[in-house]
mmCIF file of C-alpha atoms in Angstrom:
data_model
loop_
_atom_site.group_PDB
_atom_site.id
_atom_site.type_symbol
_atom_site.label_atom_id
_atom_site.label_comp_id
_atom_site.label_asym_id
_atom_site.label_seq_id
_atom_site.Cartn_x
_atom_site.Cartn_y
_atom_site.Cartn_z
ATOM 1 C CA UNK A 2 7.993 -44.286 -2.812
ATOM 2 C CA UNK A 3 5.025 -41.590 -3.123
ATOM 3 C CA UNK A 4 5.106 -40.039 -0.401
ATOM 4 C CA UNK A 5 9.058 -39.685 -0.996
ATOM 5 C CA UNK A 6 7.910 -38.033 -3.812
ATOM 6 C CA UNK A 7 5.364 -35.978 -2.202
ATOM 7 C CA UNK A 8 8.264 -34.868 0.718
ATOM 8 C CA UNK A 9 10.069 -33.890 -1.894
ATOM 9 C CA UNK A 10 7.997 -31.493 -3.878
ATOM 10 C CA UNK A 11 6.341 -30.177 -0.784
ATOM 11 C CA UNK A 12 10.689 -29.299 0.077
ATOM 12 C CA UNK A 13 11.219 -27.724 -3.323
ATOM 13 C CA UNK A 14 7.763 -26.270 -3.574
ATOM 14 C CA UNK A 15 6.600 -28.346 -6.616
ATOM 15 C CA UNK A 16 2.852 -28.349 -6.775
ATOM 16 C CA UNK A 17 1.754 -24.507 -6.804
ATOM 17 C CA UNK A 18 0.567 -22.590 -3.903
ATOM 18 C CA UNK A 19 2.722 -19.432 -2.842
ATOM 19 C CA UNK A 20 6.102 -18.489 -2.177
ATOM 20 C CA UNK A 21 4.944 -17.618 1.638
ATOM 21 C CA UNK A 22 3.581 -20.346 4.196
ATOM 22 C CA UNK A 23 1.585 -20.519 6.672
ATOM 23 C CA UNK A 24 1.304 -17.310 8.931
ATOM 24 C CA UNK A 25 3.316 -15.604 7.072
ATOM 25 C CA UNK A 26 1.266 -15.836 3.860
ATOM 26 C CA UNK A 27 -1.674 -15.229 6.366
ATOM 27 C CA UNK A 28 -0.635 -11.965 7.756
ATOM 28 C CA UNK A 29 0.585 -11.060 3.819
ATOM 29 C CA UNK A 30 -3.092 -11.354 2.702
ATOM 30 C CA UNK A 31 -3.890 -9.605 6.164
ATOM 31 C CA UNK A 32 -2.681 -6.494 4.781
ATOM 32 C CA UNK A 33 -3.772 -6.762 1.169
ATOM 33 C CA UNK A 34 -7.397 -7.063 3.095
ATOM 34 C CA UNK A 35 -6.752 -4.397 5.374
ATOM 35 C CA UNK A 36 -5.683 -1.732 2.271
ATOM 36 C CA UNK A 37 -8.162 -3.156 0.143
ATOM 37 C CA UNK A 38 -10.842 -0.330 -0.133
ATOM 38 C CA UNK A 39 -13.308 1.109 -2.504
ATOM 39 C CA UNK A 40 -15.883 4.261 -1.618
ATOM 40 C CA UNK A 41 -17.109 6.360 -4.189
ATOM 41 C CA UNK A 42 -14.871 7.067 -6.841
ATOM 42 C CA UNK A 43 -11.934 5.907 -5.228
ATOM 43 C CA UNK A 44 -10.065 2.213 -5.007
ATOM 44 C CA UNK A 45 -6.917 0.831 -3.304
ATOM 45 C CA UNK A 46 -5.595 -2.371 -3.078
ATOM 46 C CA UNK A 47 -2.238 -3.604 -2.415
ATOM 47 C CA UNK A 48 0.210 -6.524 -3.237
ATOM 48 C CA UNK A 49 2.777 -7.850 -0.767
ATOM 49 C CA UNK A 50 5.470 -10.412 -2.388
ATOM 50 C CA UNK A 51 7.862 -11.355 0.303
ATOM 51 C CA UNK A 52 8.831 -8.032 2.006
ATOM 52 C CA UNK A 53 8.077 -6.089 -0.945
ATOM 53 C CA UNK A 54 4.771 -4.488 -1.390
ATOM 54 C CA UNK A 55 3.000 -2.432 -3.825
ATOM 55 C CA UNK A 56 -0.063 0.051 -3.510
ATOM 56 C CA UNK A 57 -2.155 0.800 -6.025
ATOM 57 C CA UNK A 58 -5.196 3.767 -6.316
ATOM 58 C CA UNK A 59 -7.530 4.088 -9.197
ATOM 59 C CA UNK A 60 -9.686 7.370 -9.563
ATOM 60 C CA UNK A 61 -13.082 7.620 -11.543
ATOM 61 C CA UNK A 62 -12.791 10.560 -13.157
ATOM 62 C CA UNK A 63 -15.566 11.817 -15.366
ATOM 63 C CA UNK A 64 -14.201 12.120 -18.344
ATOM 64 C CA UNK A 65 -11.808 9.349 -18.563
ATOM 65 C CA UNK A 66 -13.664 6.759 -16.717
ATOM 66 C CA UNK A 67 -10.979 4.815 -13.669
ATOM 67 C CA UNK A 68 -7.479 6.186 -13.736
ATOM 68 C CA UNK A 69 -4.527 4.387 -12.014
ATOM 69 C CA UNK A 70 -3.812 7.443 -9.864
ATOM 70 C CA UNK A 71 -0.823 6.454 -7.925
ATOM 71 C CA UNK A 72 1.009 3.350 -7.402
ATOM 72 C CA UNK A 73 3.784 3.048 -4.200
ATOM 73 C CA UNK A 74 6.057 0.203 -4.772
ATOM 74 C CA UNK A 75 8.617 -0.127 -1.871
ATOM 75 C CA UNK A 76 10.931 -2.691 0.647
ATOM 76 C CA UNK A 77 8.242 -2.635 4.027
ATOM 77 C CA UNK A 78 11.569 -2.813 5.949
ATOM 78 C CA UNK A 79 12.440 0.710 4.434
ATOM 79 C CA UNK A 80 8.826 2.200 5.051
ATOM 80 C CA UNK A 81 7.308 2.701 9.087
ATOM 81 C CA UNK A 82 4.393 3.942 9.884
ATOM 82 C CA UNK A 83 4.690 7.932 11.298
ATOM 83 C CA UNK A 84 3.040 8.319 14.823
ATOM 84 C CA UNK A 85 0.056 11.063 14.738
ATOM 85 C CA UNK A 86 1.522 14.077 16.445
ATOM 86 C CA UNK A 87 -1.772 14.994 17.707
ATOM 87 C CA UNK A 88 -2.464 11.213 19.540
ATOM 88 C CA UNK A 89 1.245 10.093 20.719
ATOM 89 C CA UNK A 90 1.083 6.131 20.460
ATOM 90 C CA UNK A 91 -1.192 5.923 17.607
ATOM 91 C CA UNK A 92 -0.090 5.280 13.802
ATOM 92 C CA UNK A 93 -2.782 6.379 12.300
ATOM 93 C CA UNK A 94 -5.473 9.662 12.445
ATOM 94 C CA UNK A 95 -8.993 9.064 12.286
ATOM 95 C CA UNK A 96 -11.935 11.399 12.180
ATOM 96 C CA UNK A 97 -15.567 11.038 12.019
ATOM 97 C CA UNK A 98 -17.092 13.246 9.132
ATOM 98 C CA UNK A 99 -20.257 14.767 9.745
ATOM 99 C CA UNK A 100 -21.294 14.689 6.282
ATOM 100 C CA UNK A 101 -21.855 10.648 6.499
ATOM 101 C CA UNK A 102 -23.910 8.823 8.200
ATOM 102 C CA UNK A 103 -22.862 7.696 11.872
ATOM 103 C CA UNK A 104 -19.459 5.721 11.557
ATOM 104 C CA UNK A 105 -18.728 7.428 8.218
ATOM 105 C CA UNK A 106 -15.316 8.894 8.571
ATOM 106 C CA UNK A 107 -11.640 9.690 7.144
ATOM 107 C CA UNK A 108 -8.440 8.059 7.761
ATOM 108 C CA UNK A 109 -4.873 8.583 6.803
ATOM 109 C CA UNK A 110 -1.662 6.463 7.734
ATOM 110 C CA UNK A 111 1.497 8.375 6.986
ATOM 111 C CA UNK A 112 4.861 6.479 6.356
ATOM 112 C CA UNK A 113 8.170 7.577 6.387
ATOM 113 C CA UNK A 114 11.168 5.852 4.572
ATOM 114 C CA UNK A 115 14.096 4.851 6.891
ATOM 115 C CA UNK A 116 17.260 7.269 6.537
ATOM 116 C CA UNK A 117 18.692 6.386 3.158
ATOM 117 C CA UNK A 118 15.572 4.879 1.712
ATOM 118 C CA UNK A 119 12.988 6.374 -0.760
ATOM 119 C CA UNK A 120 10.162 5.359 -2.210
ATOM 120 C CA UNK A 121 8.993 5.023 -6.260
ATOM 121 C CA UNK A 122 5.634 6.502 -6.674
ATOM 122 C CA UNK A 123 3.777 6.239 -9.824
ATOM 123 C CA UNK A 124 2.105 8.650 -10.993
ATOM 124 C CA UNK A 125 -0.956 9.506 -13.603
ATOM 125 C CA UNK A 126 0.236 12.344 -16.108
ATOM 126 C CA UNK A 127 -3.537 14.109 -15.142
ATOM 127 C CA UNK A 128 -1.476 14.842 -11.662
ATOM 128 C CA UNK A 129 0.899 17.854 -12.285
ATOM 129 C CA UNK A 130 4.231 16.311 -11.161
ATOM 130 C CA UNK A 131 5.653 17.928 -7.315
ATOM 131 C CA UNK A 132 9.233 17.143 -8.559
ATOM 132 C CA UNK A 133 11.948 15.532 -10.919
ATOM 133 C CA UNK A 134 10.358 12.674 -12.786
ATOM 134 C CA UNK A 135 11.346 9.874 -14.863
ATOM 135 C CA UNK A 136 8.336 8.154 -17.536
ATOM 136 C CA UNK A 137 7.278 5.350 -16.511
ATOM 137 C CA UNK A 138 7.042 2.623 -19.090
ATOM 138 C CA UNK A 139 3.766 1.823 -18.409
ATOM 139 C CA UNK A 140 1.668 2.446 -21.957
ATOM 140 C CA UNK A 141 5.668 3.581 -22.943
ATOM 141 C CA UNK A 142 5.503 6.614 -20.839
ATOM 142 C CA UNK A 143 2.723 8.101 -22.103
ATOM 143 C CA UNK A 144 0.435 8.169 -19.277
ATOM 144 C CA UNK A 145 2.673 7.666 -15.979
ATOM 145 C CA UNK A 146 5.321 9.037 -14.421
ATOM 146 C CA UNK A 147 7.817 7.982 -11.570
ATOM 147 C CA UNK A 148 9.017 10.253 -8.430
ATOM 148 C CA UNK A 149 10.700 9.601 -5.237
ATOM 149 C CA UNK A 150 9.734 10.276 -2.004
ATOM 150 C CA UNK A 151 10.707 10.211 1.669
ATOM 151 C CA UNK A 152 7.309 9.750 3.052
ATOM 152 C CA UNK A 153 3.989 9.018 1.127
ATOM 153 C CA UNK A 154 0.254 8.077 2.868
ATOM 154 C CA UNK A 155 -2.556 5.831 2.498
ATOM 155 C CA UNK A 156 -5.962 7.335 2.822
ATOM 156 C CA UNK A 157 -9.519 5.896 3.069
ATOM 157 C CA UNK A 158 -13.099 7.493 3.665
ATOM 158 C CA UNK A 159 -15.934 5.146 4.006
ATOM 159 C CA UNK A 160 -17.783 3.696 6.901
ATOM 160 C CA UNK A 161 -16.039 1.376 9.717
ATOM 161 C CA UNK A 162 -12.682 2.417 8.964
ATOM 162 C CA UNK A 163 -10.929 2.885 12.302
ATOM 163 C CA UNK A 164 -10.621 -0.532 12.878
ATOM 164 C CA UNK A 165 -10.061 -1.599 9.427
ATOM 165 C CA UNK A 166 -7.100 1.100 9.652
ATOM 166 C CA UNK A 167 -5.988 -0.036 13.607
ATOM 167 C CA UNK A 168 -6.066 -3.463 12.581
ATOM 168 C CA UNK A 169 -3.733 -2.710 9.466
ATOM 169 C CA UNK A 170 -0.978 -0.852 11.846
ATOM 170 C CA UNK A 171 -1.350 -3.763 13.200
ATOM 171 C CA UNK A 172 -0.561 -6.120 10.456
ATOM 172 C CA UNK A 173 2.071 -4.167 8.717
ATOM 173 C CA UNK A 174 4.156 -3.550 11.581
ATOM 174 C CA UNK A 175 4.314 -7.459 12.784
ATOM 175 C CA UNK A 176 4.728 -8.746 9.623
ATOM 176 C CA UNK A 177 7.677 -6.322 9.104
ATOM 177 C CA UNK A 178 9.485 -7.205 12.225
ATOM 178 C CA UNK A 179 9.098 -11.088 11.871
ATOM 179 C CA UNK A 180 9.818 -11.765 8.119
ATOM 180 C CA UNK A 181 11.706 -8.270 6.613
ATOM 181 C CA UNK A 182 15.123 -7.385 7.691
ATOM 182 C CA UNK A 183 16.302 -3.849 6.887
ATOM 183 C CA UNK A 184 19.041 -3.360 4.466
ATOM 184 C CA UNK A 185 21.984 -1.695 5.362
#
């Protein structure tokens, strides 16, 4: 009779754990590693929760200590990453600063929203606003703001990142075409 029991649950999802299984909770947590970063006076992690996932970037500034500077909150199925124009094939630009030490560099993946699709950004109210805006009701629209875009970018500078950033292409774009169907 227990391990009815224990059938059962595990079929109805009784006992905790995550919504996602197996490799497609793996990959998920692939990608929240893979835009997980923190250099200087920058952070950026991410959440994915089925196919939705959300970005968010802090700033330290010096006067009001770390900022939540931008949050992207969007359907992955809507959102592809946009091929460098410079290096046809690759998703992602990369450069090597020569300010850094030796493997210290910058890198940027663009998206762009599928026809019909935008994405909500958040945004501090310390960033002048590039558009229409609705308040946010974080801290009841005092300090954020929300705009839409068509295309938006994750950046990184730091040490090691171009296969940290290859590796995320990577990630995003498989778990998109095996678990996230695009709406119509």
């Amino acid at each position: 009779m227990k391990a009815v029991f224990w059938v059962a649950a595990a079929l109805m999802g009784v006992g905790g754990g995550s919504a996602l299984a197996g490799p497609q909770e793996d990959l998920a947590r692939a990608i929240e590693a893979g835009v997980k970063h923190a250099y200087q006076d920058e952070r950026l992690e991410a959440e994915v929760e089925g196919c939705q996932m959300t970005t968010y970037r802090w700033r330290d500034l010096p006067e009001q200590g770390w900022v939540l500077w931008t949050v992207f909150q969007f359907d992955m199925a809507d959102a592809s990453p946009r091929e460098d124009k410079l290096r046809p094939g690759m998703k992602y630009a990369y450069s090597p600063l020569a300010k850094g030490p030796e493997g210290h560099g910058f890198a940027i993946i663009g998206f762009e929203m599928r026809e019909g699709a935008r994405v909500r950004q958040e945004r501090s109210i310390l960033r002048p606003p590039s558009g229409e805006t609705q308040p946010s009701p974080r801290n009841d629209g005092t300090t954020h703001y929300y705009e839409w875009r068509d295309e938006f970018i994750f950046a990184f500078e730091g040490p090691e990142l171009e296969p940290k950033v290859a590796g995320l292409v990577q990630d995003y774009e498989t778990y998109v075409k095996e678990y996230c169907t695009p709406r119509s």
